[in-house]
Amino acid sequence: MGRATIADIAARAGVSKSTVSHALSGKRPISSATQLRIRAVIDELGYRPSVVAQRLAGGGHSRNIGLVFPLSTSLMAGTEAKFIVSAANVAHTADYAFLLLTHLEGDLAQFERVVESGLVDGFILMQVHMQDRRVELLRGEQIPFVLLGRCATNDGLAYVDVDIEAGVASAIDYLAGLGHRHVAYLPFIDDGDFGFAERVLTSLHATCARNHLKTSVAPCRPTIDGVEAEFEELLTWHERPTALLVRNVTMAEGILRAARR
């Protein structure tokens, strides 16, 4: 179970969220019986008040914006760097400090500590997964956030995303027009449910089927050496692909280097 929220306490105690807030802040009188019931639920759920929520309730702000980029791969491309630089420029123009935050993929302990510290007013999340635990954490803490990418379900979420489905379809149609009959896609072995990667695969299979192309998926380690090794493996296949689709320019450079050898 995730961290308990005011909404959880209100539901368990049978009162409104505002009543729980008043009981915690002491700004308005609450009956002794209700106070005791709320306190009992707080102890039962192990609730810890959000530092950020308390400060926002009092009108305070840190004027810090955090962009969160998980350390899932060493092959960060120029497009991702442009996202980061652009966000930093806008934050600075608005007189906000811009913090670039990282955490190991799947390990949110460091991110949780930053969230609970109250040092950041809002977050921009990159490398968004179809089921992203960071989203539920920030929702529970009632901290504003925006996604660069999107989840499987995005009701009530603010996000900006590229139309990668259309991009992949355009690339495959182009290759089909050149006469290619077998396309291999090189994802990363640790993509998991990374939303961008999921949508690439969906569009790849649909567009190759429409063009009657053979499709192969050849996962590689997320390093230049890993990309080169997988390319060399492709050359040993009995039925070699005639064209490759890769994640980013950095991967393409690794393939070109291996091809020259």
PDB file of C-alpha atoms in Angstrom:
ATOM      1  CA  MET A   1       0.000   0.000   0.000  1.00  0.00           C
ATOM      2  CA  GLY A   2       1.258   3.512  -0.817  1.00  0.00           C
ATOM      3  CA  ARG A   3       1.591   6.393   1.558  1.00  0.00           C
ATOM      4  CA  ALA A   4      -1.703   7.326   3.233  1.00  0.00           C
ATOM      5  CA  THR A   5      -3.340  10.594   2.178  1.00  0.00           C
ATOM      6  CA  ILE A   6      -5.879  12.948   3.716  1.00  0.00           C
ATOM      7  CA  ALA A   7      -8.470  11.390   1.396  1.00  0.00           C
ATOM      8  CA  ASP A   8      -7.715   7.938   2.856  1.00  0.00           C
ATOM      9  CA  ILE A   9      -8.118   9.257   6.403  1.00  0.00           C
ATOM     10  CA  ALA A  10     -11.376  11.033   5.553  1.00  0.00           C
ATOM     11  CA  ALA A  11     -12.851   7.893   3.958  1.00  0.00           C
ATOM     12  CA  ARG A  12     -11.843   5.657   6.885  1.00  0.00           C
ATOM     13  CA  ALA A  13     -13.073   8.155   9.529  1.00  0.00           C
ATOM     14  CA  GLY A  14     -16.312   8.929   7.683  1.00  0.00           C
ATOM     15  CA  VAL A  15     -15.675  12.688   7.447  1.00  0.00           C
ATOM     16  CA  SER A  16     -14.808  15.167   4.700  1.00  0.00           C
ATOM     17  CA  LYS A  17     -11.245  15.955   3.625  1.00  0.00           C
ATOM     18  CA  SER A  18     -11.691  19.530   4.856  1.00  0.00           C
ATOM     19  CA  THR A  19     -12.594  18.215   8.312  1.00  0.00           C
ATOM     20  CA  VAL A  20      -9.366  16.192   8.400  1.00  0.00           C
ATOM     21  CA  SER A  21      -7.403  19.270   7.277  1.00  0.00           C
ATOM     22  CA  HIS A  22      -8.980  21.385  10.012  1.00  0.00           C
ATOM     23  CA  ALA A  23      -8.243  18.695  12.588  1.00  0.00           C
ATOM     24  CA  LEU A  24      -4.579  18.654  11.539  1.00  0.00           C
ATOM     25  CA  SER A  25      -4.151  22.425  11.329  1.00  0.00           C
ATOM     26  CA  GLY A  26      -6.299  23.413  14.301  1.00  0.00           C
ATOM     27  CA  LYS A  27      -7.571  26.398  12.342  1.00  0.00           C
ATOM     28  CA  ARG A  28     -11.236  25.537  12.962  1.00  0.00           C
ATOM     29  CA  PRO A  29     -12.930  23.870  15.957  1.00  0.00           C
ATOM     30  CA  ILE A  30     -13.678  20.143  15.577  1.00  0.00           C
ATOM     31  CA  SER A  31     -15.638  18.142  18.117  1.00  0.00           C
ATOM     32  CA  SER A  32     -13.617  16.033  20.536  1.00  0.00           C
ATOM     33  CA  ALA A  33     -15.246  12.810  19.295  1.00  0.00           C
ATOM     34  CA  THR A  34     -14.364  13.604  15.681  1.00  0.00           C
ATOM     35  CA  GLN A  35     -10.843  14.603  16.664  1.00  0.00           C
ATOM     36  CA  LEU A  36     -10.331  11.310  18.472  1.00  0.00           C
ATOM     37  CA  ARG A  37     -11.719   9.306  15.530  1.00  0.00           C
ATOM     38  CA  ILE A  38      -9.437  11.090  13.065  1.00  0.00           C
ATOM     39  CA  ARG A  39      -6.390  10.673  15.312  1.00  0.00           C
ATOM     40  CA  ALA A  40      -7.110   6.953  15.659  1.00  0.00           C
ATOM     41  CA  VAL A  41      -7.239   6.555  11.864  1.00  0.00           C
ATOM     42  CA  ILE A  42      -4.021   8.575  11.491  1.00  0.00           C
ATOM     43  CA  ASP A  43      -2.264   6.213  13.893  1.00  0.00           C
ATOM     44  CA  GLU A  44      -3.760   3.161  12.178  1.00  0.00           C
ATOM     45  CA  LEU A  45      -2.653   4.238   8.676  1.00  0.00           C
ATOM     46  CA  GLY A  46       0.680   5.672   9.768  1.00  0.00           C
ATOM     47  CA  TYR A  47      -0.112   8.994   8.107  1.00  0.00           C
ATOM     48  CA  ARG A  48       2.657  11.593   7.819  1.00  0.00           C
ATOM     49  CA  PRO A  49       1.605  15.119   6.764  1.00  0.00           C
ATOM     50  CA  SER A  50       2.980  16.409   3.468  1.00  0.00           C
ATOM     51  CA  VAL A  51       5.439  19.250   4.091  1.00  0.00           C
ATOM     52  CA  VAL A  52       4.572  20.722   0.689  1.00  0.00           C
ATOM     53  CA  ALA A  53       0.827  20.593   1.279  1.00  0.00           C
ATOM     54  CA  GLN A  54       1.249  22.320   4.632  1.00  0.00           C
ATOM     55  CA  ARG A  55       3.363  25.076   3.109  1.00  0.00           C
ATOM     56  CA  LEU A  56       0.980  25.621   0.188  1.00  0.00           C
ATOM     57  CA  ALA A  57      -1.928  25.814   2.633  1.00  0.00           C
ATOM     58  CA  GLY A  58      -0.073  28.633   4.332  1.00  0.00           C
ATOM     59  CA  GLY A  59       0.654  30.398   1.029  1.00  0.00           C
ATOM     60  CA  GLY A  60       4.368  29.513   0.942  1.00  0.00           C
ATOM     61  CA  HIS A  61       6.372  28.401  -2.093  1.00  0.00           C
ATOM     62  CA  SER A  62       9.935  27.240  -2.594  1.00  0.00           C
ATOM     63  CA  ARG A  63      10.076  28.541  -6.202  1.00  0.00           C
ATOM     64  CA  ASN A  64      11.875  25.356  -7.236  1.00  0.00           C
ATOM     65  CA  ILE A  65      10.867  23.241 -10.235  1.00  0.00           C
ATOM     66  CA  GLY A  66      12.257  19.710 -10.503  1.00  0.00           C
ATOM     67  CA  LEU A  67      12.688  17.778 -13.754  1.00  0.00           C
ATOM     68  CA  VAL A  68      12.987  14.056 -13.046  1.00  0.00           C
ATOM     69  CA  PHE A  69      15.015  11.936 -15.490  1.00  0.00           C
ATOM     70  CA  PRO A  70      15.484   8.274 -14.455  1.00  0.00           C
ATOM     71  CA  LEU A  71      18.917   6.730 -14.998  1.00  0.00           C
ATOM     72  CA  SER A  72      17.619   3.905 -17.177  1.00  0.00           C
ATOM     73  CA  THR A  73      20.109   4.244 -20.026  1.00  0.00           C
ATOM     74  CA  SER A  74      23.479   5.777 -20.818  1.00  0.00           C
ATOM     75  CA  LEU A  75      22.324   6.646 -24.339  1.00  0.00           C
ATOM     76  CA  MET A  76      20.582   9.965 -23.793  1.00  0.00           C
ATOM     77  CA  ALA A  77      19.911  11.550 -27.178  1.00  0.00           C
ATOM     78  CA  GLY A  78      19.936  15.174 -28.303  1.00  0.00           C
ATOM     79  CA  THR A  79      16.130  15.339 -28.255  1.00  0.00           C
ATOM     80  CA  GLU A  80      16.042  14.568 -24.532  1.00  0.00           C
ATOM     81  CA  ALA A  81      18.741  17.161 -23.863  1.00  0.00           C
ATOM     82  CA  LYS A  82      16.650  19.756 -25.738  1.00  0.00           C
ATOM     83  CA  PHE A  83      13.643  18.995 -23.525  1.00  0.00           C
ATOM     84  CA  ILE A  84      15.768  19.548 -20.421  1.00  0.00           C
ATOM     85  CA  VAL A  85      17.407  22.783 -21.652  1.00  0.00           C
ATOM     86  CA  SER A  86      14.085  24.227 -22.859  1.00  0.00           C
ATOM     87  CA  ALA A  87      12.367  23.507 -19.538  1.00  0.00           C
ATOM     88  CA  ALA A  88      15.286  25.064 -17.660  1.00  0.00           C
ATOM     89  CA  ASN A  89      15.108  28.242 -19.746  1.00  0.00           C
ATOM     90  CA  VAL A  90      11.381  28.677 -19.153  1.00  0.00           C
ATOM     91  CA  ALA A  91      11.761  28.048 -15.409  1.00  0.00           C
ATOM     92  CA  HIS A  92      14.547  30.621 -15.143  1.00  0.00           C
ATOM     93  CA  THR A  93      12.529  33.164 -17.119  1.00  0.00           C
ATOM     94  CA  ALA A  94       9.706  32.721 -14.586  1.00  0.00           C
ATOM     95  CA  ASP A  95      12.230  33.247 -11.753  1.00  0.00           C
ATOM     96  CA  TYR A  96      12.125  29.636 -10.576  1.00  0.00           C
ATOM     97  CA  ALA A  97      15.189  27.618  -9.704  1.00  0.00           C
ATOM     98  CA  PHE A  98      15.463  24.565 -11.967  1.00  0.00           C
ATOM     99  CA  LEU A  99      16.597  21.269 -10.435  1.00  0.00           C
ATOM    100  CA  LEU A 100      17.571  18.253 -12.536  1.00  0.00           C
ATOM    101  CA  LEU A 101      16.798  15.181 -10.440  1.00  0.00           C
ATOM    102  CA  THR A 102      17.630  11.555 -11.160  1.00  0.00           C
ATOM    103  CA  HIS A 103      16.776   8.206  -9.664  1.00  0.00           C
ATOM    104  CA  LEU A 104      17.625   4.648 -10.613  1.00  0.00           C
ATOM    105  CA  GLU A 105      14.950   3.035 -12.752  1.00  0.00           C
ATOM    106  CA  GLY A 106      12.569   1.204 -10.415  1.00  0.00           C
ATOM    107  CA  ASP A 107      14.109   2.651  -7.231  1.00  0.00           C
ATOM    108  CA  LEU A 108      12.098   5.653  -6.065  1.00  0.00           C
ATOM    109  CA  ALA A 109      13.664   6.067  -2.622  1.00  0.00           C
ATOM    110  CA  GLN A 110      15.689   9.164  -3.557  1.00  0.00           C
ATOM    111  CA  PHE A 111      12.761  10.712  -5.435  1.00  0.00           C
ATOM    112  CA  GLU A 112      10.445  10.090  -2.486  1.00  0.00           C
ATOM    113  CA  ARG A 113      12.868  11.869  -0.155  1.00  0.00           C
ATOM    114  CA  VAL A 114      12.891  14.941  -2.407  1.00  0.00           C
ATOM    115  CA  VAL A 115       9.089  14.937  -2.600  1.00  0.00           C
ATOM    116  CA  GLU A 116       8.730  14.656   1.170  1.00  0.00           C
ATOM    117  CA  SER A 117      11.346  17.349   1.812  1.00  0.00           C
ATOM    118  CA  GLY A 118       9.047  20.077   0.525  1.00  0.00           C
ATOM    119  CA  LEU A 119      11.910  21.662  -1.413  1.00  0.00           C
ATOM    120  CA  VAL A 120      10.169  21.486  -4.801  1.00  0.00           C
ATOM    121  CA  ASP A 121       6.888  23.176  -5.757  1.00  0.00           C
ATOM    122  CA  GLY A 122       6.230  21.035  -8.827  1.00  0.00           C
ATOM    123  CA  PHE A 123       7.752  18.357 -11.048  1.00  0.00           C
ATOM    124  CA  ILE A 124       8.235  17.517 -14.712  1.00  0.00           C
ATOM    125  CA  LEU A 125       8.518  13.752 -15.210  1.00  0.00           C
ATOM    126  CA  MET A 126      10.458  12.211 -18.109  1.00  0.00           C
ATOM    127  CA  GLN A 127      10.770   8.545 -19.160  1.00  0.00           C
ATOM    128  CA  VAL A 128       7.101   7.979 -18.290  1.00  0.00           C
ATOM    129  CA  HIS A 129       5.870   4.399 -17.926  1.00  0.00           C
ATOM    130  CA  MET A 130       2.448   3.002 -18.753  1.00  0.00           C
ATOM    131  CA  GLN A 131       1.964   2.373 -15.016  1.00  0.00           C
ATOM    132  CA  ASP A 132       4.143   4.999 -13.331  1.00  0.00           C
ATOM    133  CA  ARG A 133       4.464   4.928  -9.534  1.00  0.00           C
ATOM    134  CA  ARG A 134       5.724   8.526  -9.494  1.00  0.00           C
ATOM    135  CA  VAL A 135       2.318   9.679 -10.746  1.00  0.00           C
ATOM    136  CA  GLU A 136       0.473   8.058  -7.855  1.00  0.00           C
ATOM    137  CA  LEU A 137       3.017   9.395  -5.354  1.00  0.00           C
ATOM    138  CA  LEU A 138       2.631  12.990  -6.528  1.00  0.00           C
ATOM    139  CA  ARG A 139      -1.142  12.688  -6.746  1.00  0.00           C
ATOM    140  CA  GLY A 140      -1.241  11.438  -3.187  1.00  0.00           C
ATOM    141  CA  GLU A 141       0.929  14.326  -2.010  1.00  0.00           C
ATOM    142  CA  GLN A 142      -1.186  16.807  -4.036  1.00  0.00           C
ATOM    143  CA  ILE A 143       1.920  18.242  -5.717  1.00  0.00           C
ATOM    144  CA  PRO A 144       1.557  19.699  -9.247  1.00  0.00           C
ATOM    145  CA  PHE A 145       3.321  17.803 -12.033  1.00  0.00           C
ATOM    146  CA  VAL A 146       3.454  17.484 -15.822  1.00  0.00           C
ATOM    147  CA  LEU A 147       4.464  14.433 -17.868  1.00  0.00           C
ATOM    148  CA  LEU A 148       6.775  14.447 -20.882  1.00  0.00           C
ATOM    149  CA  GLY A 149       5.161  11.307 -22.257  1.00  0.00           C
ATOM    150  CA  ARG A 150       1.997   9.600 -21.050  1.00  0.00           C
ATOM    151  CA  CYS A 151       0.686   6.632 -19.120  1.00  0.00           C
ATOM    152  CA  ALA A 152      -1.784   3.942 -20.161  1.00  0.00           C
ATOM    153  CA  THR A 153      -4.583   5.956 -18.517  1.00  0.00           C
ATOM    154  CA  ASN A 154      -4.250   9.735 -18.448  1.00  0.00           C
ATOM    155  CA  ASP A 155      -7.534  11.017 -17.022  1.00  0.00           C
ATOM    156  CA  GLY A 156      -6.856  14.234 -15.136  1.00  0.00           C
ATOM    157  CA  LEU A 157      -3.151  14.262 -16.094  1.00  0.00           C
ATOM    158  CA  ALA A 158      -1.302  17.074 -17.843  1.00  0.00           C
ATOM    159  CA  TYR A 159       1.182  15.776 -20.412  1.00  0.00           C
ATOM    160  CA  VAL A 160       3.146  16.685 -23.536  1.00  0.00           C
ATOM    161  CA  ASP A 161       4.093  13.883 -25.908  1.00  0.00           C
ATOM    162  CA  VAL A 162       5.434  13.293 -29.398  1.00  0.00           C
ATOM    163  CA  ASP A 163       3.259  11.424 -31.899  1.00  0.00           C
ATOM    164  CA  ILE A 164       5.676   8.511 -32.122  1.00  0.00           C
ATOM    165  CA  GLU A 165       3.044   6.253 -33.675  1.00  0.00           C
ATOM    166  CA  ALA A 166       2.834   8.540 -36.701  1.00  0.00           C
ATOM    167  CA  GLY A 167       6.624   8.872 -36.803  1.00  0.00           C
ATOM    168  CA  VAL A 168       7.178   5.112 -36.874  1.00  0.00           C
ATOM    169  CA  ALA A 169       4.454   4.636 -39.494  1.00  0.00           C
ATOM    170  CA  SER A 170       6.066   7.265 -41.707  1.00  0.00           C
ATOM    171  CA  ALA A 171       9.492   5.600 -41.342  1.00  0.00           C
ATOM    172  CA  ILE A 172       8.166   2.125 -42.188  1.00  0.00           C
ATOM    173  CA  ASP A 173       6.161   3.419 -45.156  1.00  0.00           C
ATOM    174  CA  TYR A 174       9.330   5.081 -46.444  1.00  0.00           C
ATOM    175  CA  LEU A 175      11.338   1.859 -46.119  1.00  0.00           C
ATOM    176  CA  ALA A 176       8.580  -0.107 -47.863  1.00  0.00           C
ATOM    177  CA  GLY A 177       8.646   2.424 -50.694  1.00  0.00           C
ATOM    178  CA  LEU A 178      12.375   1.796 -51.123  1.00  0.00           C
ATOM    179  CA  GLY A 179      11.666  -1.914 -51.563  1.00  0.00           C
ATOM    180  CA  HIS A 180      12.726  -3.245 -48.168  1.00  0.00           C
ATOM    181  CA  ARG A 181      11.031  -6.475 -47.103  1.00  0.00           C
ATOM    182  CA  HIS A 182      12.435  -7.181 -43.618  1.00  0.00           C
ATOM    183  CA  VAL A 183      12.720  -4.527 -40.891  1.00  0.00           C
ATOM    184  CA  ALA A 184      14.471  -5.142 -37.567  1.00  0.00           C
ATOM    185  CA  TYR A 185      13.819  -2.866 -34.594  1.00  0.00           C
ATOM    186  CA  LEU A 186      16.461  -2.477 -31.850  1.00  0.00           C
ATOM    187  CA  PRO A 187      14.836  -1.543 -28.527  1.00  0.00           C
ATOM    188  CA  PHE A 188      16.609  -1.669 -25.163  1.00  0.00           C
ATOM    189  CA  ILE A 189      16.429  -4.872 -23.132  1.00  0.00           C
ATOM    190  CA  ASP A 190      15.241  -2.971 -20.035  1.00  0.00           C
ATOM    191  CA  ASP A 191      12.404  -0.980 -21.648  1.00  0.00           C
ATOM    192  CA  GLY A 192       9.765  -2.674 -19.483  1.00  0.00           C
ATOM    193  CA  ASP A 193       6.493  -0.770 -19.813  1.00  0.00           C
ATOM    194  CA  PHE A 194       8.161   2.487 -20.905  1.00  0.00           C
ATOM    195  CA  GLY A 195       5.296   4.227 -22.706  1.00  0.00           C
ATOM    196  CA  PHE A 196       7.343   5.529 -25.645  1.00  0.00           C
ATOM    197  CA  ALA A 197       8.741   2.034 -26.339  1.00  0.00           C
ATOM    198  CA  GLU A 198       5.315   0.401 -26.052  1.00  0.00           C
ATOM    199  CA  ARG A 199       3.848   2.774 -28.634  1.00  0.00           C
ATOM    200  CA  VAL A 200       6.807   2.276 -30.985  1.00  0.00           C
ATOM    201  CA  LEU A 201       6.202  -1.490 -30.979  1.00  0.00           C
ATOM    202  CA  THR A 202       2.459  -1.111 -31.512  1.00  0.00           C
ATOM    203  CA  SER A 203       2.944   1.148 -34.539  1.00  0.00           C
ATOM    204  CA  LEU A 204       5.837  -0.962 -35.875  1.00  0.00           C
ATOM    205  CA  HIS A 205       3.832  -4.187 -35.994  1.00  0.00           C
ATOM    206  CA  ALA A 206       0.699  -2.511 -37.383  1.00  0.00           C
ATOM    207  CA  THR A 207       2.537  -0.629 -40.149  1.00  0.00           C
ATOM    208  CA  CYS A 208       4.719  -3.589 -41.157  1.00  0.00           C
ATOM    209  CA  ALA A 209       1.597  -5.760 -41.384  1.00  0.00           C
ATOM    210  CA  ARG A 210      -0.097  -3.168 -43.583  1.00  0.00           C
ATOM    211  CA  ASN A 211       2.947  -3.094 -45.883  1.00  0.00           C
ATOM    212  CA  HIS A 212       3.381  -6.910 -45.779  1.00  0.00           C
ATOM    213  CA  LEU A 213       6.893  -6.585 -44.308  1.00  0.00           C
ATOM    214  CA  LYS A 214       8.638  -9.135 -42.109  1.00  0.00           C
ATOM    215  CA  THR A 215       9.333  -7.707 -38.648  1.00  0.00           C
ATOM    216  CA  SER A 216      12.027  -8.689 -36.142  1.00  0.00           C
ATOM    217  CA  VAL A 217      12.716  -7.234 -32.705  1.00  0.00           C
ATOM    218  CA  ALA A 218      16.323  -7.443 -31.489  1.00  0.00           C
ATOM    219  CA  PRO A 219      16.715  -5.978 -27.957  1.00  0.00           C
ATOM    220  CA  CYS A 220      20.171  -4.660 -27.075  1.00  0.00           C
ATOM    221  CA  ARG A 221      21.973  -3.435 -23.987  1.00  0.00           C
ATOM    222  CA  PRO A 222      21.496   0.366 -23.554  1.00  0.00           C
ATOM    223  CA  THR A 223      25.116   1.243 -24.359  1.00  0.00           C
ATOM    224  CA  ILE A 224      27.072   1.956 -27.528  1.00  0.00           C
ATOM    225  CA  ASP A 225      28.862  -1.381 -27.104  1.00  0.00           C
ATOM    226  CA  GLY A 226      25.513  -3.110 -26.703  1.00  0.00           C
ATOM    227  CA  VAL A 227      24.161  -1.577 -29.910  1.00  0.00           C
ATOM    228  CA  GLU A 228      27.286  -2.552 -31.846  1.00  0.00           C
ATOM    229  CA  ALA A 229      27.176  -6.099 -30.489  1.00  0.00           C
ATOM    230  CA  GLU A 230      23.550  -6.536 -31.520  1.00  0.00           C
ATOM    231  CA  PHE A 231      24.275  -5.181 -35.013  1.00  0.00           C
ATOM    232  CA  GLU A 232      27.083  -7.704 -35.439  1.00  0.00           C
ATOM    233  CA  GLU A 233      24.692 -10.436 -34.267  1.00  0.00           C
ATOM    234  CA  LEU A 234      22.176  -9.374 -36.931  1.00  0.00           C
ATOM    235  CA  LEU A 235      24.840  -9.949 -39.603  1.00  0.00           C
ATOM    236  CA  THR A 236      24.972 -13.633 -38.629  1.00  0.00           C
ATOM    237  CA  TRP A 237      21.246 -14.207 -39.135  1.00  0.00           C
ATOM    238  CA  HIS A 238      20.307 -16.612 -41.928  1.00  0.00           C
ATOM    239  CA  GLU A 239      17.589 -14.179 -43.027  1.00  0.00           C
ATOM    240  CA  ARG A 240      19.197 -10.793 -42.555  1.00  0.00           C
ATOM    241  CA  PRO A 241      17.017  -7.695 -42.188  1.00  0.00           C
ATOM    242  CA  THR A 242      17.340  -5.239 -45.042  1.00  0.00           C
ATOM    243  CA  ALA A 243      16.597  -2.198 -42.871  1.00  0.00           C
ATOM    244  CA  LEU A 244      16.913  -1.195 -39.201  1.00  0.00           C
ATOM    245  CA  LEU A 245      14.778   1.010 -36.977  1.00  0.00           C
ATOM    246  CA  VAL A 246      16.535   2.406 -33.890  1.00  0.00           C
ATOM    247  CA  ARG A 247      15.535   4.522 -30.899  1.00  0.00           C
ATOM    248  CA  ASN A 248      17.730   7.568 -31.396  1.00  0.00           C
ATOM    249  CA  VAL A 249      20.666   9.146 -33.223  1.00  0.00           C
ATOM    250  CA  THR A 250      23.182   7.912 -30.648  1.00  0.00           C
ATOM    251  CA  MET A 251      22.209   4.311 -31.435  1.00  0.00           C
ATOM    252  CA  ALA A 252      22.451   4.995 -35.162  1.00  0.00           C
ATOM    253  CA  GLU A 253      25.993   6.310 -34.693  1.00  0.00           C
ATOM    254  CA  GLY A 254      26.974   3.078 -32.936  1.00  0.00           C
ATOM    255  CA  ILE A 255      25.571   1.031 -35.816  1.00  0.00           C
ATOM    256  CA  LEU A 256      27.417   3.120 -38.404  1.00  0.00           C
ATOM    257  CA  ARG A 257      30.651   2.620 -36.484  1.00  0.00           C
ATOM    258  CA  ALA A 258      30.153  -1.143 -36.428  1.00  0.00           C
ATOM    259  CA  ALA A 259      29.159  -1.187 -40.111  1.00  0.00           C
ATOM    260  CA  ARG A 260      32.347   0.628 -41.115  1.00  0.00           C
ATOM    261  CA  ARG A 261      34.404  -2.056 -39.367  1.00  0.00           C
TER     262      ARG A 261
END
